Amino acid sequence: MQSTLGSFQETHSTDAFALQNSKLLKVSLNQITIQAKLGSMVAYQGDVHFEHAGSGGLNKLIKKAVTGEGTKLMKVSGAGEVFLAHLAEDIHLIKLENDQITCNGENILAFDAGIEWDIKRLEGAGAMSGALAGGLYNMALSGSGWVAIVSDGPPVLLQTGDVPTFCDPQAAITWSSNLQTHLKTDVNVKSLIGKGSGESLQIGFAGAGWVLVQPSEGRVAGQAANGGGGGGGLLGSLGA
């Protein structure tokens, strides 16, 4: 048989997390367990097991319910390889080495199960967080291991040490946790009557570090709910 499929052959790596292309991640599960976005599995080979990851404890369950932050996770373990993707979004790998990053929960695809996570309120959100929760609560991941995140299109990595940096709350998908954050509001009469720019709320970043910004304010929730991989069919009935 003749075909042009040879360019899509599976790639091999000694790393547990390895990109097959910009939109598909392969995780080698031998000796490790991961947590992955519920519904992100598109294929696997070997003896692979899936189970609901739960909320991470009562405290985190309450935080997720109150803030709407976080993503539904599944535990993946066994002896084999699992392939993960989400809505053909771009995938990026970060290896933590006893440090911490902050992520928008919707942009987390997978991470080593040994990495600790919690839901944190954006510094400076104050009383505004109740009415403007979107983007003001995020997931802090700390420890050592791989983290895979997704972006809606190719992102830009901004260095924050030299000049003031501001981002849309939904466009800033991950940043170094040493940064100090605050909210900047541009609410005036024009924005209230629909004639302003519409960009009335931004996250400000201060300090030496970096922030990764996607060229989008995120997918529509209904579109994301209808997408996802086969893992959703396996595990969707297990709940939050």
PDB file of C-alpha atoms in Angstrom:
ATOM      1  CA  MET A   1       0.000   0.000   0.000  1.00  0.00           C
ATOM      2  CA  GLN A   2       1.240   3.462  -0.855  1.00  0.00           C
ATOM      3  CA  SER A   3       0.303   6.433   1.301  1.00  0.00           C
ATOM      4  CA  THR A   4       1.518   9.692   2.755  1.00  0.00           C
ATOM      5  CA  LEU A   5       0.942   8.489   6.332  1.00  0.00           C
ATOM      6  CA  GLY A   6       4.606   7.899   7.104  1.00  0.00           C
ATOM      7  CA  SER A   7       5.047  11.446   8.384  1.00  0.00           C
ATOM      8  CA  PHE A   8       2.533  10.670  11.148  1.00  0.00           C
ATOM      9  CA  GLN A   9       4.456   7.772  12.656  1.00  0.00           C
ATOM     10  CA  GLU A  10       4.538   7.648  16.445  1.00  0.00           C
ATOM     11  CA  THR A  11       7.558   9.393  17.891  1.00  0.00           C
ATOM     12  CA  HIS A  12       9.654   7.954  20.713  1.00  0.00           C
ATOM     13  CA  SER A  13      11.298   9.645  23.665  1.00  0.00           C
ATOM     14  CA  THR A  14      12.955   8.749  26.943  1.00  0.00           C
ATOM     15  CA  ASP A  15      10.795  11.365  28.685  1.00  0.00           C
ATOM     16  CA  ALA A  16       7.490  10.304  30.209  1.00  0.00           C
ATOM     17  CA  PHE A  17       5.722  13.265  28.539  1.00  0.00           C
ATOM     18  CA  ALA A  18       6.478  13.638  24.822  1.00  0.00           C
ATOM     19  CA  LEU A  19       4.727  15.641  22.128  1.00  0.00           C
ATOM     20  CA  GLN A  20       3.747  13.664  19.040  1.00  0.00           C
ATOM     21  CA  ASN A  21       2.989  16.952  17.321  1.00  0.00           C
ATOM     22  CA  SER A  22       1.852  20.369  18.468  1.00  0.00           C
ATOM     23  CA  LYS A  23      -1.630  19.084  19.345  1.00  0.00           C
ATOM     24  CA  LEU A  24      -1.113  15.529  20.614  1.00  0.00           C
ATOM     25  CA  LEU A  25       0.668  14.351  23.767  1.00  0.00           C
ATOM     26  CA  LYS A  26       1.938  10.845  24.525  1.00  0.00           C
ATOM     27  CA  VAL A  27       2.525   9.850  28.151  1.00  0.00           C
ATOM     28  CA  SER A  28       4.494   6.692  28.962  1.00  0.00           C
ATOM     29  CA  LEU A  29       2.906   5.380  32.143  1.00  0.00           C
ATOM     30  CA  ASN A  30       5.499   2.841  33.288  1.00  0.00           C
ATOM     31  CA  GLN A  31       6.112   3.511  36.988  1.00  0.00           C
ATOM     32  CA  ILE A  32       4.095   6.755  37.032  1.00  0.00           C
ATOM     33  CA  THR A  33       0.499   7.857  37.483  1.00  0.00           C
ATOM     34  CA  ILE A  34      -0.847  11.074  36.024  1.00  0.00           C
ATOM     35  CA  GLN A  35      -3.889  13.264  36.393  1.00  0.00           C
ATOM     36  CA  ALA A  36      -5.429  14.397  33.119  1.00  0.00           C
ATOM     37  CA  LYS A  37      -8.353  16.504  31.984  1.00  0.00           C
ATOM     38  CA  LEU A  38     -11.495  14.377  31.963  1.00  0.00           C
ATOM     39  CA  GLY A  39     -12.292  13.435  28.363  1.00  0.00           C
ATOM     40  CA  SER A  40      -8.813  14.151  26.998  1.00  0.00           C
ATOM     41  CA  MET A  41      -7.865  10.551  26.150  1.00  0.00           C
ATOM     42  CA  VAL A  42      -7.925   9.927  22.403  1.00  0.00           C
ATOM     43  CA  ALA A  43      -6.062   6.568  22.329  1.00  0.00           C
ATOM     44  CA  TYR A  44      -3.961   4.227  24.446  1.00  0.00           C
ATOM     45  CA  GLN A  45      -1.857   1.094  24.072  1.00  0.00           C
ATOM     46  CA  GLY A  46      -1.151  -1.460  26.765  1.00  0.00           C
ATOM     47  CA  ASP A  47      -2.756  -2.144  30.133  1.00  0.00           C
ATOM     48  CA  VAL A  48      -4.019   1.339  31.014  1.00  0.00           C
ATOM     49  CA  HIS A  49      -6.501   2.132  33.767  1.00  0.00           C
ATOM     50  CA  PHE A  50      -8.729   5.191  34.164  1.00  0.00           C
ATOM     51  CA  GLU A  51     -10.499   6.334  37.311  1.00  0.00           C
ATOM     52  CA  HIS A  52     -12.075   9.526  38.528  1.00  0.00           C
ATOM     53  CA  ALA A  53      -9.540  11.669  40.380  1.00  0.00           C
ATOM     54  CA  GLY A  54     -12.072  13.194  42.757  1.00  0.00           C
ATOM     55  CA  SER A  55     -11.883  16.762  44.005  1.00  0.00           C
ATOM     56  CA  GLY A  56      -8.661  16.411  45.973  1.00  0.00           C
ATOM     57  CA  GLY A  57     -10.376  16.618  49.344  1.00  0.00           C
ATOM     58  CA  LEU A  58     -13.281  18.476  50.913  1.00  0.00           C
ATOM     59  CA  ASN A  59     -11.434  21.784  51.069  1.00  0.00           C
ATOM     60  CA  LYS A  60     -10.691  21.735  47.339  1.00  0.00           C
ATOM     61  CA  LEU A  61     -14.222  20.513  46.568  1.00  0.00           C
ATOM     62  CA  ILE A  62     -15.664  23.556  48.318  1.00  0.00           C
ATOM     63  CA  LYS A  63     -13.235  25.874  46.540  1.00  0.00           C
ATOM     64  CA  LYS A  64     -14.153  24.419  43.152  1.00  0.00           C
ATOM     65  CA  ALA A  65     -17.865  24.760  43.887  1.00  0.00           C
ATOM     66  CA  VAL A  66     -17.581  28.353  45.105  1.00  0.00           C
ATOM     67  CA  THR A  67     -15.132  29.672  42.522  1.00  0.00           C
ATOM     68  CA  GLY A  68     -15.938  27.608  39.442  1.00  0.00           C
ATOM     69  CA  GLU A  69     -12.181  27.172  39.004  1.00  0.00           C
ATOM     70  CA  GLY A  70     -10.424  23.881  38.399  1.00  0.00           C
ATOM     71  CA  THR A  71     -10.989  21.197  35.834  1.00  0.00           C
ATOM     72  CA  LYS A  72     -12.505  17.727  36.137  1.00  0.00           C
ATOM     73  CA  LEU A  73      -9.626  15.277  36.356  1.00  0.00           C
ATOM     74  CA  MET A  74      -9.100  11.562  35.833  1.00  0.00           C
ATOM     75  CA  LYS A  75      -6.271   9.403  37.149  1.00  0.00           C
ATOM     76  CA  VAL A  76      -4.445   7.393  34.503  1.00  0.00           C
ATOM     77  CA  SER A  77      -2.126   4.533  35.469  1.00  0.00           C
ATOM     78  CA  GLY A  78      -0.883   1.167  34.278  1.00  0.00           C
ATOM     79  CA  ALA A  79       1.749  -0.180  31.922  1.00  0.00           C
ATOM     80  CA  GLY A  80       1.457   1.405  28.517  1.00  0.00           C
ATOM     81  CA  GLU A  81       1.048   4.669  26.696  1.00  0.00           C
ATOM     82  CA  VAL A  82      -1.861   7.094  26.630  1.00  0.00           C
ATOM     83  CA  PHE A  83      -2.429   9.794  24.029  1.00  0.00           C
ATOM     84  CA  LEU A  84      -4.072  13.021  25.168  1.00  0.00           C
ATOM     85  CA  ALA A  85      -5.506  16.037  23.356  1.00  0.00           C
ATOM     86  CA  HIS A  86      -8.199  18.680  23.793  1.00  0.00           C
ATOM     87  CA  LEU A  87     -10.104  20.287  20.909  1.00  0.00           C
ATOM     88  CA  ALA A  88      -6.946  20.209  18.751  1.00  0.00           C
ATOM     89  CA  GLU A  89      -5.496  22.996  20.899  1.00  0.00           C
ATOM     90  CA  ASP A  90      -1.747  23.579  21.036  1.00  0.00           C
ATOM     91  CA  ILE A  91       0.060  21.664  23.813  1.00  0.00           C
ATOM     92  CA  HIS A  92       3.050  22.941  25.780  1.00  0.00           C
ATOM     93  CA  LEU A  93       5.210  21.087  28.302  1.00  0.00           C
ATOM     94  CA  ILE A  94       6.699  22.489  31.505  1.00  0.00           C
ATOM     95  CA  LYS A  95       8.935  20.448  33.813  1.00  0.00           C
ATOM     96  CA  LEU A  96       8.764  21.613  37.410  1.00  0.00           C
ATOM     97  CA  GLU A  97      11.852  21.079  39.524  1.00  0.00           C
ATOM     98  CA  ASN A  98      10.747  21.748  43.081  1.00  0.00           C
ATOM     99  CA  ASP A  99       9.016  24.976  42.063  1.00  0.00           C
ATOM    100  CA  GLN A 100       5.543  26.328  41.333  1.00  0.00           C
ATOM    101  CA  ILE A 101       3.467  27.799  38.539  1.00  0.00           C
ATOM    102  CA  THR A 102      -0.017  29.248  38.378  1.00  0.00           C
ATOM    103  CA  CYS A 103      -2.410  28.093  35.653  1.00  0.00           C
ATOM    104  CA  ASN A 104      -5.887  28.772  34.405  1.00  0.00           C
ATOM    105  CA  GLY A 105      -7.611  25.478  35.243  1.00  0.00           C
ATOM    106  CA  GLU A 106      -9.246  25.220  31.818  1.00  0.00           C
ATOM    107  CA  ASN A 107      -5.808  25.191  30.206  1.00  0.00           C
ATOM    108  CA  ILE A 108      -4.427  22.240  32.172  1.00  0.00           C
ATOM    109  CA  LEU A 109      -4.238  19.034  30.126  1.00  0.00           C
ATOM    110  CA  ALA A 110      -2.248  16.687  32.403  1.00  0.00           C
ATOM    111  CA  PHE A 111       0.369  16.559  35.149  1.00  0.00           C
ATOM    112  CA  ASP A 112       2.310  14.055  37.237  1.00  0.00           C
ATOM    113  CA  ALA A 113       0.103  12.783  40.042  1.00  0.00           C
ATOM    114  CA  GLY A 114       2.803  13.649  42.572  1.00  0.00           C
ATOM    115  CA  ILE A 115       2.465  17.357  41.845  1.00  0.00           C
ATOM    116  CA  GLU A 116       0.419  19.203  44.463  1.00  0.00           C
ATOM    117  CA  TRP A 117      -2.352  21.545  43.337  1.00  0.00           C
ATOM    118  CA  ASP A 118      -4.690  24.012  44.975  1.00  0.00           C
ATOM    119  CA  ILE A 119      -7.078  26.785  43.979  1.00  0.00           C
ATOM    120  CA  LYS A 120      -5.815  30.269  44.715  1.00  0.00           C
ATOM    121  CA  ARG A 121      -7.516  33.639  44.463  1.00  0.00           C
ATOM    122  CA  LEU A 122      -5.699  36.208  42.385  1.00  0.00           C
ATOM    123  CA  GLU A 123      -3.867  38.676  44.604  1.00  0.00           C
ATOM    124  CA  GLY A 124      -5.735  41.960  44.678  1.00  0.00           C
ATOM    125  CA  ALA A 125      -9.072  40.464  43.562  1.00  0.00           C
ATOM    126  CA  GLY A 126     -10.709  41.505  46.831  1.00  0.00           C
ATOM    127  CA  ALA A 127     -14.459  42.034  46.844  1.00  0.00           C
ATOM    128  CA  MET A 128     -14.602  42.019  43.035  1.00  0.00           C
ATOM    129  CA  SER A 129     -14.016  38.272  42.871  1.00  0.00           C
ATOM    130  CA  GLY A 130     -17.636  37.378  43.544  1.00  0.00           C
ATOM    131  CA  ALA A 131     -19.021  39.249  40.565  1.00  0.00           C
ATOM    132  CA  LEU A 132     -16.039  38.753  38.236  1.00  0.00           C
ATOM    133  CA  ALA A 133     -14.866  35.246  39.115  1.00  0.00           C
ATOM    134  CA  GLY A 134     -13.762  34.285  35.599  1.00  0.00           C
ATOM    135  CA  GLY A 135      -9.970  34.285  35.537  1.00  0.00           C
ATOM    136  CA  LEU A 136      -9.643  35.588  39.104  1.00  0.00           C
ATOM    137  CA  TYR A 137      -9.227  32.131  40.629  1.00  0.00           C
ATOM    138  CA  ASN A 138      -6.520  29.866  39.305  1.00  0.00           C
ATOM    139  CA  MET A 139      -4.760  26.574  40.044  1.00  0.00           C
ATOM    140  CA  ALA A 140      -1.349  26.608  41.693  1.00  0.00           C
ATOM    141  CA  LEU A 141       0.787  23.559  40.886  1.00  0.00           C
ATOM    142  CA  SER A 142       3.926  22.839  42.888  1.00  0.00           C
ATOM    143  CA  GLY A 143       6.563  20.141  43.233  1.00  0.00           C
ATOM    144  CA  SER A 144       8.570  18.226  40.660  1.00  0.00           C
ATOM    145  CA  GLY A 145       7.359  16.625  37.435  1.00  0.00           C
ATOM    146  CA  TRP A 146       5.770  17.321  34.077  1.00  0.00           C
ATOM    147  CA  VAL A 147       2.838  19.637  33.431  1.00  0.00           C
ATOM    148  CA  ALA A 148       1.083  19.811  30.050  1.00  0.00           C
ATOM    149  CA  ILE A 149      -1.040  22.846  29.251  1.00  0.00           C
ATOM    150  CA  VAL A 150      -3.082  23.804  26.206  1.00  0.00           C
ATOM    151  CA  SER A 151      -3.563  27.104  24.439  1.00  0.00           C
ATOM    152  CA  ASP A 152      -6.202  28.185  21.947  1.00  0.00           C
ATOM    153  CA  GLY A 153      -3.687  28.981  19.240  1.00  0.00           C
ATOM    154  CA  PRO A 154       0.073  29.673  19.385  1.00  0.00           C
ATOM    155  CA  PRO A 155       0.844  31.706  22.536  1.00  0.00           C
ATOM    156  CA  VAL A 156       3.416  34.364  23.295  1.00  0.00           C
ATOM    157  CA  LEU A 157       5.817  34.158  26.264  1.00  0.00           C
ATOM    158  CA  LEU A 158       6.179  37.592  27.838  1.00  0.00           C
ATOM    159  CA  GLN A 159       9.046  38.493  30.165  1.00  0.00           C
ATOM    160  CA  THR A 160       7.781  40.704  32.965  1.00  0.00           C
ATOM    161  CA  GLY A 161      10.863  42.108  34.666  1.00  0.00           C
ATOM    162  CA  ASP A 162      11.459  45.319  32.687  1.00  0.00           C
ATOM    163  CA  VAL A 163       8.074  46.875  31.943  1.00  0.00           C
ATOM    164  CA  PRO A 164       4.566  46.777  33.470  1.00  0.00           C
ATOM    165  CA  THR A 165       2.643  43.847  31.967  1.00  0.00           C
ATOM    166  CA  PHE A 166      -1.137  43.478  31.766  1.00  0.00           C
ATOM    167  CA  CYS A 167      -3.229  40.626  30.340  1.00  0.00           C
ATOM    168  CA  ASP A 168      -6.838  39.684  29.824  1.00  0.00           C
ATOM    169  CA  PRO A 169      -7.779  37.258  32.647  1.00  0.00           C
ATOM    170  CA  GLN A 170      -8.800  34.527  30.196  1.00  0.00           C
ATOM    171  CA  ALA A 171      -5.825  35.036  27.874  1.00  0.00           C
ATOM    172  CA  ALA A 172      -3.147  34.670  30.567  1.00  0.00           C
ATOM    173  CA  ILE A 173      -2.986  30.879  30.815  1.00  0.00           C
ATOM    174  CA  THR A 174       0.053  30.289  33.061  1.00  0.00           C
ATOM    175  CA  TRP A 175       2.776  32.274  34.785  1.00  0.00           C
ATOM    176  CA  SER A 176       5.651  31.944  37.224  1.00  0.00           C
ATOM    177  CA  SER A 177       4.243  31.985  40.732  1.00  0.00           C
ATOM    178  CA  ASN A 178       6.855  34.381  42.095  1.00  0.00           C
ATOM    179  CA  LEU A 179       5.135  37.229  40.252  1.00  0.00           C
ATOM    180  CA  GLN A 180       3.030  39.720  42.147  1.00  0.00           C
ATOM    181  CA  THR A 181      -0.397  40.206  40.615  1.00  0.00           C
ATOM    182  CA  HIS A 182      -3.033  42.908  40.872  1.00  0.00           C
ATOM    183  CA  LEU A 183      -6.177  43.947  39.070  1.00  0.00           C
ATOM    184  CA  LYS A 184      -6.442  47.003  36.873  1.00  0.00           C
ATOM    185  CA  THR A 185      -9.892  48.295  36.050  1.00  0.00           C
ATOM    186  CA  ASP A 186     -10.806  50.781  33.353  1.00  0.00           C
ATOM    187  CA  VAL A 187     -14.477  51.192  34.176  1.00  0.00           C
ATOM    188  CA  ASN A 188     -15.911  54.517  33.059  1.00  0.00           C
ATOM    189  CA  VAL A 189     -19.152  55.877  31.683  1.00  0.00           C
ATOM    190  CA  LYS A 190     -18.290  54.888  28.117  1.00  0.00           C
ATOM    191  CA  SER A 191     -17.603  51.273  29.016  1.00  0.00           C
ATOM    192  CA  LEU A 192     -20.819  51.063  31.024  1.00  0.00           C
ATOM    193  CA  ILE A 193     -22.951  52.169  28.063  1.00  0.00           C
ATOM    194  CA  GLY A 194     -21.196  49.913  25.573  1.00  0.00           C
ATOM    195  CA  LYS A 195     -19.025  52.476  23.767  1.00  0.00           C
ATOM    196  CA  GLY A 196     -15.736  51.702  25.460  1.00  0.00           C
ATOM    197  CA  SER A 197     -13.067  49.228  24.423  1.00  0.00           C
ATOM    198  CA  GLY A 198     -14.655  46.415  26.447  1.00  0.00           C
ATOM    199  CA  GLU A 199     -11.277  45.699  28.090  1.00  0.00           C
ATOM    200  CA  SER A 200     -12.337  46.975  31.519  1.00  0.00           C
ATOM    201  CA  LEU A 201     -10.455  44.394  33.629  1.00  0.00           C
ATOM    202  CA  GLN A 202      -6.868  43.222  33.323  1.00  0.00           C
ATOM    203  CA  ILE A 203      -4.388  41.299  35.447  1.00  0.00           C
ATOM    204  CA  GLY A 204      -1.201  43.218  36.165  1.00  0.00           C
ATOM    205  CA  PHE A 205       2.066  41.320  36.701  1.00  0.00           C
ATOM    206  CA  ALA A 206       5.075  42.708  38.566  1.00  0.00           C
ATOM    207  CA  GLY A 207       8.491  41.204  39.237  1.00  0.00           C
ATOM    208  CA  ALA A 208      11.060  39.216  37.291  1.00  0.00           C
ATOM    209  CA  GLY A 209       9.342  36.262  35.648  1.00  0.00           C
ATOM    210  CA  TRP A 210       7.176  35.263  32.728  1.00  0.00           C
ATOM    211  CA  VAL A 211       3.560  34.887  31.644  1.00  0.00           C
ATOM    212  CA  LEU A 212       2.231  32.774  28.765  1.00  0.00           C
ATOM    213  CA  VAL A 213      -0.593  34.446  26.821  1.00  0.00           C
ATOM    214  CA  GLN A 214      -2.859  32.697  24.316  1.00  0.00           C
ATOM    215  CA  PRO A 215      -4.296  34.601  21.302  1.00  0.00           C
ATOM    216  CA  SER A 216      -7.839  34.036  22.530  1.00  0.00           C
ATOM    217  CA  GLU A 217     -10.112  34.625  25.495  1.00  0.00           C
ATOM    218  CA  GLY A 218     -10.941  30.906  25.523  1.00  0.00           C
ATOM    219  CA  ARG A 219     -13.438  28.603  23.879  1.00  0.00           C
ATOM    220  CA  VAL A 220     -17.160  28.998  24.462  1.00  0.00           C
ATOM    221  CA  ALA A 221     -18.169  26.698  27.328  1.00  0.00           C
ATOM    222  CA  GLY A 222     -20.819  24.880  25.295  1.00  0.00           C
ATOM    223  CA  GLN A 223     -18.356  24.188  22.496  1.00  0.00           C
ATOM    224  CA  ALA A 224     -15.851  22.724  24.927  1.00  0.00           C
ATOM    225  CA  ALA A 225     -18.512  20.558  26.529  1.00  0.00           C
ATOM    226  CA  ASN A 226     -19.373  19.013  23.185  1.00  0.00           C
ATOM    227  CA  GLY A 227     -15.735  18.316  22.357  1.00  0.00           C
ATOM    228  CA  GLY A 228     -13.122  16.306  24.192  1.00  0.00           C
ATOM    229  CA  GLY A 229     -11.837  12.808  23.727  1.00  0.00           C
ATOM    230  CA  GLY A 230     -13.101   9.327  24.383  1.00  0.00           C
ATOM    231  CA  GLY A 231     -12.267   9.458  28.060  1.00  0.00           C
ATOM    232  CA  GLY A 232     -15.391  11.550  28.595  1.00  0.00           C
ATOM    233  CA  GLY A 233     -17.551   8.695  27.416  1.00  0.00           C
ATOM    234  CA  LEU A 234     -15.799   6.333  29.793  1.00  0.00           C
ATOM    235  CA  LEU A 235     -15.847   8.592  32.809  1.00  0.00           C
ATOM    236  CA  GLY A 236     -18.414  11.322  32.304  1.00  0.00           C
ATOM    237  CA  SER A 237     -20.965   9.470  34.402  1.00  0.00           C
ATOM    238  CA  LEU A 238     -18.648   9.583  37.412  1.00  0.00           C
ATOM    239  CA  GLY A 239     -19.461  13.238  38.082  1.00  0.00           C
ATOM    240  CA  ALA A 240     -17.338  16.113  39.316  1.00  0.00           C
TER     241      ALA A 240
END
